[in-house]
Short mmCIF file of C-alpha atoms in Angstrom, two decimals:
data_model
loop_
_atom_site.label_atom_id
_atom_site.label_comp_id
_atom_site.label_asym_id
_atom_site.label_seq_id
_atom_site.Cartn_x
_atom_site.Cartn_y
_atom_site.Cartn_z
CA MET A 1 23.05 -30.62 40.68
CA LYS A 2 20.10 -30.38 38.30
CA GLU A 3 18.21 -33.63 37.66
CA ASN A 4 19.48 -35.28 34.50
CA PRO A 5 17.42 -38.09 32.92
CA THR A 6 20.42 -39.59 31.10
CA ILE A 7 22.44 -39.85 34.30
CA GLY A 8 19.35 -41.21 36.03
CA THR A 9 19.06 -43.99 33.45
CA LEU A 10 22.74 -44.89 33.82
CA LEU A 11 22.68 -44.94 37.63
CA SER A 12 19.54 -47.09 37.75
CA HIS A 13 20.90 -49.87 35.51
CA ARG A 14 19.96 -53.45 36.46
CA SER A 15 20.39 -56.71 34.58
CA ILE A 16 16.93 -58.16 33.89
CA ARG A 17 16.39 -61.93 33.68
CA GLU A 18 12.59 -62.19 33.79
CA TYR A 19 10.45 -60.84 30.96
CA GLU A 20 6.82 -60.25 30.13
CA ASP A 21 5.32 -62.36 27.36
CA ARG A 22 5.29 -59.35 25.08
CA LYS A 23 6.96 -58.54 21.79
CA VAL A 24 9.44 -55.70 21.43
CA GLU A 25 8.32 -53.45 18.61
CA ASP A 26 10.48 -53.44 15.46
CA GLU A 27 10.68 -49.65 15.69
CA LYS A 28 12.29 -49.91 19.12
CA ILE A 29 14.73 -52.57 17.94
CA GLU A 30 15.82 -50.29 15.10
CA LYS A 31 16.17 -47.31 17.44
CA ILE A 32 18.34 -49.39 19.80
CA VAL A 33 20.69 -50.30 16.96
CA LYS A 34 20.75 -46.76 15.56
CA ALA A 35 21.65 -45.48 19.04
CA GLY A 36 24.43 -48.06 19.12
CA GLN A 37 25.78 -46.73 15.84
CA GLN A 38 26.10 -43.24 17.30
CA ALA A 39 28.72 -44.43 19.79
CA PRO A 40 32.32 -43.29 19.22
CA PHE A 41 34.30 -45.62 17.00
CA VAL A 42 37.71 -46.30 15.50
CA SER A 43 36.47 -47.78 12.22
CA GLN A 44 32.90 -49.04 12.87
CA MET A 45 34.29 -52.56 13.21
CA TYR A 46 31.09 -54.10 14.53
CA SER A 47 27.89 -55.75 13.39
CA VAL A 48 24.88 -57.20 15.18
CA ILE A 49 22.60 -60.15 14.50
CA VAL A 50 19.11 -60.08 16.00
CA GLU A 51 16.83 -63.00 16.80
CA LYS A 52 13.18 -62.26 17.59
CA GLU A 53 10.39 -64.40 18.99
CA GLU A 54 12.42 -67.59 18.70
CA GLU A 55 11.80 -70.39 21.14
CA ASN A 56 14.32 -70.95 23.91
CA LEU A 57 16.04 -67.58 23.85
CA PRO A 58 17.90 -66.99 27.13
CA PHE A 59 15.57 -66.11 30.03
CA GLN A 60 12.64 -66.47 27.58
CA ALA A 61 13.43 -62.98 26.34
CA PRO A 62 11.72 -61.83 23.13
CA VAL A 63 14.90 -60.40 21.55
CA LEU A 64 18.50 -61.58 21.42
CA PHE A 65 21.28 -59.47 19.92
CA THR A 66 24.68 -60.97 19.10
CA ILE A 67 27.23 -58.16 18.86
CA CYS A 68 30.30 -58.97 16.80
CA VAL A 69 33.71 -57.53 16.12
CA ASP A 70 33.54 -57.24 12.34
CA ILE A 71 36.76 -56.77 10.37
CA HIS A 72 35.28 -58.49 7.30
CA LYS A 73 33.17 -55.43 6.54
CA LEU A 74 36.21 -53.16 6.73
CA GLU A 75 38.13 -55.46 4.37
CA LYS A 76 35.34 -55.08 1.82
CA ILE A 77 35.41 -51.28 2.07
CA MET A 78 39.21 -51.16 1.78
CA GLU A 79 39.11 -53.49 -1.23
CA LYS A 80 36.96 -50.94 -3.03
CA ARG A 81 39.75 -48.43 -2.45
CA GLY A 82 42.48 -50.78 -3.61
CA TRP A 83 43.85 -51.45 -0.12
CA GLU A 84 44.27 -54.50 2.08
CA ILE A 85 44.82 -54.78 5.83
CA VAL A 86 48.44 -55.28 6.88
CA THR A 87 47.88 -54.44 10.57
CA ASN A 88 48.38 -57.51 12.77
CA ASP A 89 45.33 -59.46 13.93
CA LEU A 90 45.85 -58.66 17.63
CA SER A 91 45.77 -54.90 17.05
CA MET A 92 42.76 -55.20 14.76
CA LEU A 93 40.95 -57.34 17.33
CA LEU A 94 41.67 -54.90 20.17
CA PHE A 95 40.45 -51.91 18.17
CA GLY A 96 37.43 -53.92 17.07
CA LEU A 97 36.65 -54.79 20.69
CA GLN A 98 36.64 -51.10 21.50
CA ASP A 99 34.22 -50.36 18.65
CA ALA A 100 31.88 -53.24 19.51
CA SER A 101 31.92 -52.42 23.24
CA TYR A 102 30.95 -48.78 22.73
CA PHE A 103 28.24 -49.89 20.29
CA ALA A 104 26.84 -52.49 22.72
CA GLN A 105 26.72 -50.13 25.69
CA ASN A 106 24.89 -47.47 23.69
CA MET A 107 22.34 -50.17 22.84
CA VAL A 108 21.85 -50.94 26.54
CA ILE A 109 21.34 -47.28 27.44
CA ALA A 110 18.88 -46.81 24.57
CA ALA A 111 16.90 -49.90 25.56
CA GLU A 112 16.65 -48.81 29.20
CA SER A 113 15.58 -45.30 28.19
CA MET A 114 12.55 -46.86 26.43
CA GLY A 115 11.49 -48.92 29.44
CA LEU A 116 13.10 -52.16 28.27
CA GLY A 117 15.29 -54.41 30.38
CA PRO A 118 18.64 -55.70 29.03
CA CYS A 119 21.07 -58.35 30.21
CA TYR A 120 24.53 -59.04 28.79
CA LEU A 121 25.62 -62.64 28.14
CA GLY A 122 29.38 -63.13 28.06
CA ALA A 123 29.41 -66.71 26.77
CA PRO A 124 30.15 -65.94 23.08
CA ILE A 125 33.88 -65.55 23.64
CA ARG A 126 33.89 -69.28 24.50
CA THR A 127 31.11 -70.44 22.15
CA ALA A 128 32.23 -68.51 19.09
CA LYS A 129 32.68 -71.63 16.96
CA SER A 130 29.06 -72.70 17.27
CA LEU A 131 27.81 -69.14 16.75
CA LYS A 132 29.99 -68.83 13.66
CA GLY A 133 28.21 -71.86 12.20
CA LYS A 134 24.74 -70.86 13.36
CA TYR A 135 24.92 -67.35 11.92
CA GLU A 136 27.19 -68.21 8.95
CA LEU A 137 29.75 -65.65 10.06
CA PRO A 138 32.54 -65.00 7.56
CA GLU A 139 36.22 -64.89 8.49
CA LYS A 140 37.29 -61.95 10.65
CA VAL A 141 33.92 -61.71 12.41
CA PHE A 142 34.06 -62.59 16.12
CA PRO A 143 30.92 -62.77 18.28
CA MET A 144 31.94 -60.71 21.32
CA VAL A 145 28.85 -60.57 23.52
CA GLN A 146 25.12 -61.22 23.44
CA LEU A 147 22.35 -59.02 24.79
CA VAL A 148 18.80 -60.04 25.63
CA VAL A 149 16.15 -57.33 25.72
CA GLY A 150 12.48 -57.28 26.62
CA TYR A 151 9.85 -55.74 28.85
CA PRO A 152 10.85 -56.46 32.48
CA ALA A 153 8.73 -58.80 34.59
CA GLU A 154 10.88 -58.11 37.66
CA ASP A 155 12.11 -55.01 39.49
CA PRO A 156 15.43 -55.91 41.13
CA PRO A 157 17.41 -53.36 43.12
CA VAL A 158 20.41 -51.58 41.68
CA ARG A 159 23.35 -53.82 42.47
CA PRO A 160 26.40 -52.54 44.35
CA ARG A 161 29.59 -51.23 42.83
CA TYR A 162 33.03 -50.57 44.30
CA PRO A 163 33.42 -47.40 46.36
CA LEU A 164 34.31 -44.47 44.13
CA ASP A 165 37.77 -44.09 45.69
CA PHE A 166 38.54 -47.69 44.66
CA VAL A 167 37.94 -46.71 41.02
CA LEU A 168 38.68 -43.00 40.63
CA PHE A 169 42.39 -42.20 41.03
CA GLU A 170 43.78 -38.71 40.55
CA ASP A 171 47.08 -38.26 38.71
CA GLN A 172 48.46 -41.73 39.43
CA TYR A 173 47.54 -45.23 40.51
CA PRO A 174 47.74 -45.45 44.34
CA GLU A 175 48.94 -48.27 46.54
CA LEU A 176 45.89 -50.31 47.46
CA ASP A 177 46.41 -50.93 51.16
CA ASP A 178 44.58 -53.62 53.15
CA GLU A 179 42.07 -51.16 54.59
CA LYS A 180 41.00 -49.87 51.19
CA VAL A 181 40.76 -53.38 49.71
CA GLU A 182 38.74 -54.63 52.69
CA GLU A 183 36.37 -51.67 52.43
CA ALA A 184 35.72 -52.43 48.77
CA LYS A 185 35.28 -56.13 49.49
CA GLU A 186 32.78 -55.49 52.28
CA LYS A 187 30.72 -53.06 50.23
CA MET A 188 30.33 -55.55 47.39
CA ASP A 189 29.63 -58.54 49.60
CA GLU A 190 27.17 -56.82 51.93
CA GLY A 191 25.15 -55.48 49.00
CA PHE A 192 24.79 -58.86 47.27
CA LEU A 193 24.06 -60.69 50.53
CA LYS A 194 21.37 -58.16 51.43
CA GLU A 195 19.36 -59.06 48.33
CA ASP A 196 20.14 -62.81 48.47
CA TYR A 197 21.44 -62.47 44.93
CA TYR A 198 23.31 -65.78 44.56
CA ARG A 199 20.78 -67.79 46.57
CA ASN A 200 17.96 -66.56 44.31
CA LEU A 201 19.96 -67.52 41.21
CA ASP A 202 21.27 -70.74 42.81
CA ALA A 203 24.60 -69.66 41.37
CA MET A 204 27.33 -70.87 43.72
CA ILE A 205 30.38 -71.90 41.67
CA SER A 206 31.60 -75.35 42.65
CA LEU A 207 35.10 -75.81 43.96
CA LYS A 208 37.56 -78.26 42.48
CA GLU A 209 37.00 -81.77 43.78
CA LYS A 210 39.97 -81.66 46.14
CA ASP A 211 38.58 -78.63 47.97
CA GLU A 212 35.95 -78.96 50.70
CA GLU A 213 33.06 -76.49 50.52
CA THR A 214 32.96 -74.17 53.53
CA PHE A 215 30.50 -71.55 52.25
CA THR A 216 26.70 -71.50 52.28
CA TYR A 217 24.39 -68.90 50.77
CA GLU A 218 24.51 -67.15 54.15
CA ASP A 219 28.06 -65.94 53.45
CA TYR A 220 28.72 -66.70 49.75
CA SER A 221 28.82 -63.37 47.93
CA TRP A 222 30.38 -61.43 45.10
CA THR A 223 34.07 -61.45 46.01
CA GLU A 224 34.04 -65.22 46.64
CA HIS A 225 32.06 -65.78 43.44
CA ILE A 226 34.38 -63.71 41.25
CA SER A 227 37.44 -65.25 42.91
CA ARG A 228 36.22 -68.78 42.18
CA LYS A 229 35.44 -67.85 38.58
CA TRP A 230 38.82 -66.41 37.66
CA GLY A 231 40.72 -68.64 40.08
CA GLN A 232 39.48 -71.85 38.43
CA TRP A 233 38.30 -71.23 34.86
CA TYR A 234 39.95 -70.90 31.43
CA ASP A 235 43.57 -71.37 32.42
CA ASP A 236 44.57 -72.76 29.00
CA LEU A 237 45.45 -69.90 26.66
CA ASP A 238 45.66 -72.25 23.70
CA ASP A 239 41.91 -72.92 23.91
CA GLN A 240 41.05 -69.24 23.46
CA LEU A 241 43.67 -68.76 20.75
CA GLU A 242 42.14 -71.67 18.84
CA ILE A 243 38.64 -70.17 19.19
CA LEU A 244 39.87 -66.84 17.85
CA LYS A 245 41.71 -68.56 15.00
CA SER A 246 38.53 -70.36 13.99
CA CYS A 247 37.00 -66.93 13.42
CA GLY A 248 39.95 -65.73 11.34
CA PHE A 249 42.05 -64.03 14.03
CA ASP A 250 45.51 -65.58 14.33
CA ILE A 251 47.26 -63.89 17.26
CA SER A 252 49.67 -66.67 18.14
CA LYS A 253 53.38 -65.88 18.21
CA GLU A 254 53.87 -68.07 15.19
CA GLY A 255 51.23 -66.08 13.32
#
C-alpha cells in the first residue's frame, strides 16, 4: 500500500505530557480550530474556549482548549427563524456529544500534523460546574473534554491497542471466548509494562480500604488500571445527572 501521510499521523498518535517552553503560534491555533470545524456534524453543536500562556495549565502546556457541547448557539439560530427546541435534552446531548467529539478529534489530528503534541483531559464531565463559572458558560453549554497542546519535550512510544480482531467484527458481534479475551488482555498489559507506563506516571489507582494491595509496578498494567477505575468510581448516577442539570441539561425521568 502506498505511503499515506494522513494514515501515518493517525497511527503514530501519542499523548504528550511534557512540553517545551515555547509558545504555539496564533496561526496554528486558528488552523487547529478551523480543521476541527471541517469534521462531519449534525448541527455544529460545539464551541471551544482557548487559554494561552496562563500559569498552571495542565502539564505546563502553553495552550488549553475546552471543547463544549453547545446547544445555546443552536437555540439562538433557531430563534431567528421563529423556532424553539422541543427535542428532549438527552437526545440533544447525545447528538451534541457526537458533534463535539468529531470536532475535537479533527483538532488533535491537525495539531499532530503540524508537529504539536496533544493530550486529552477527561475531567470536565465531573468538573463542569466549576468550568461553567470560570468561563461564564450559558445554559445548554456542557464542557465535554479538554485538550492541551504544545511542542513536545518527550518522545514516548506509540501505546498499544487491542488486537484488530477484538475490534473489527464482520456482519455481527461474535461471542468473545476466553482465549480471545485473554489475548487482548495480554497485548495491552505487555505493551504498557514494557514501557513502564504506570510506574513513570506513578499512577496506580488505590483500592478501597477493605482490599489489600497485591500489585506492584512490576505487574500493574492497563487492564488492572482500567478495571479499578470503572470498578470503583462514579457509581452514583444522581451526581452526574445533577452536574448535567447545572449546565441546563435535565435528563432525569421526572424531567
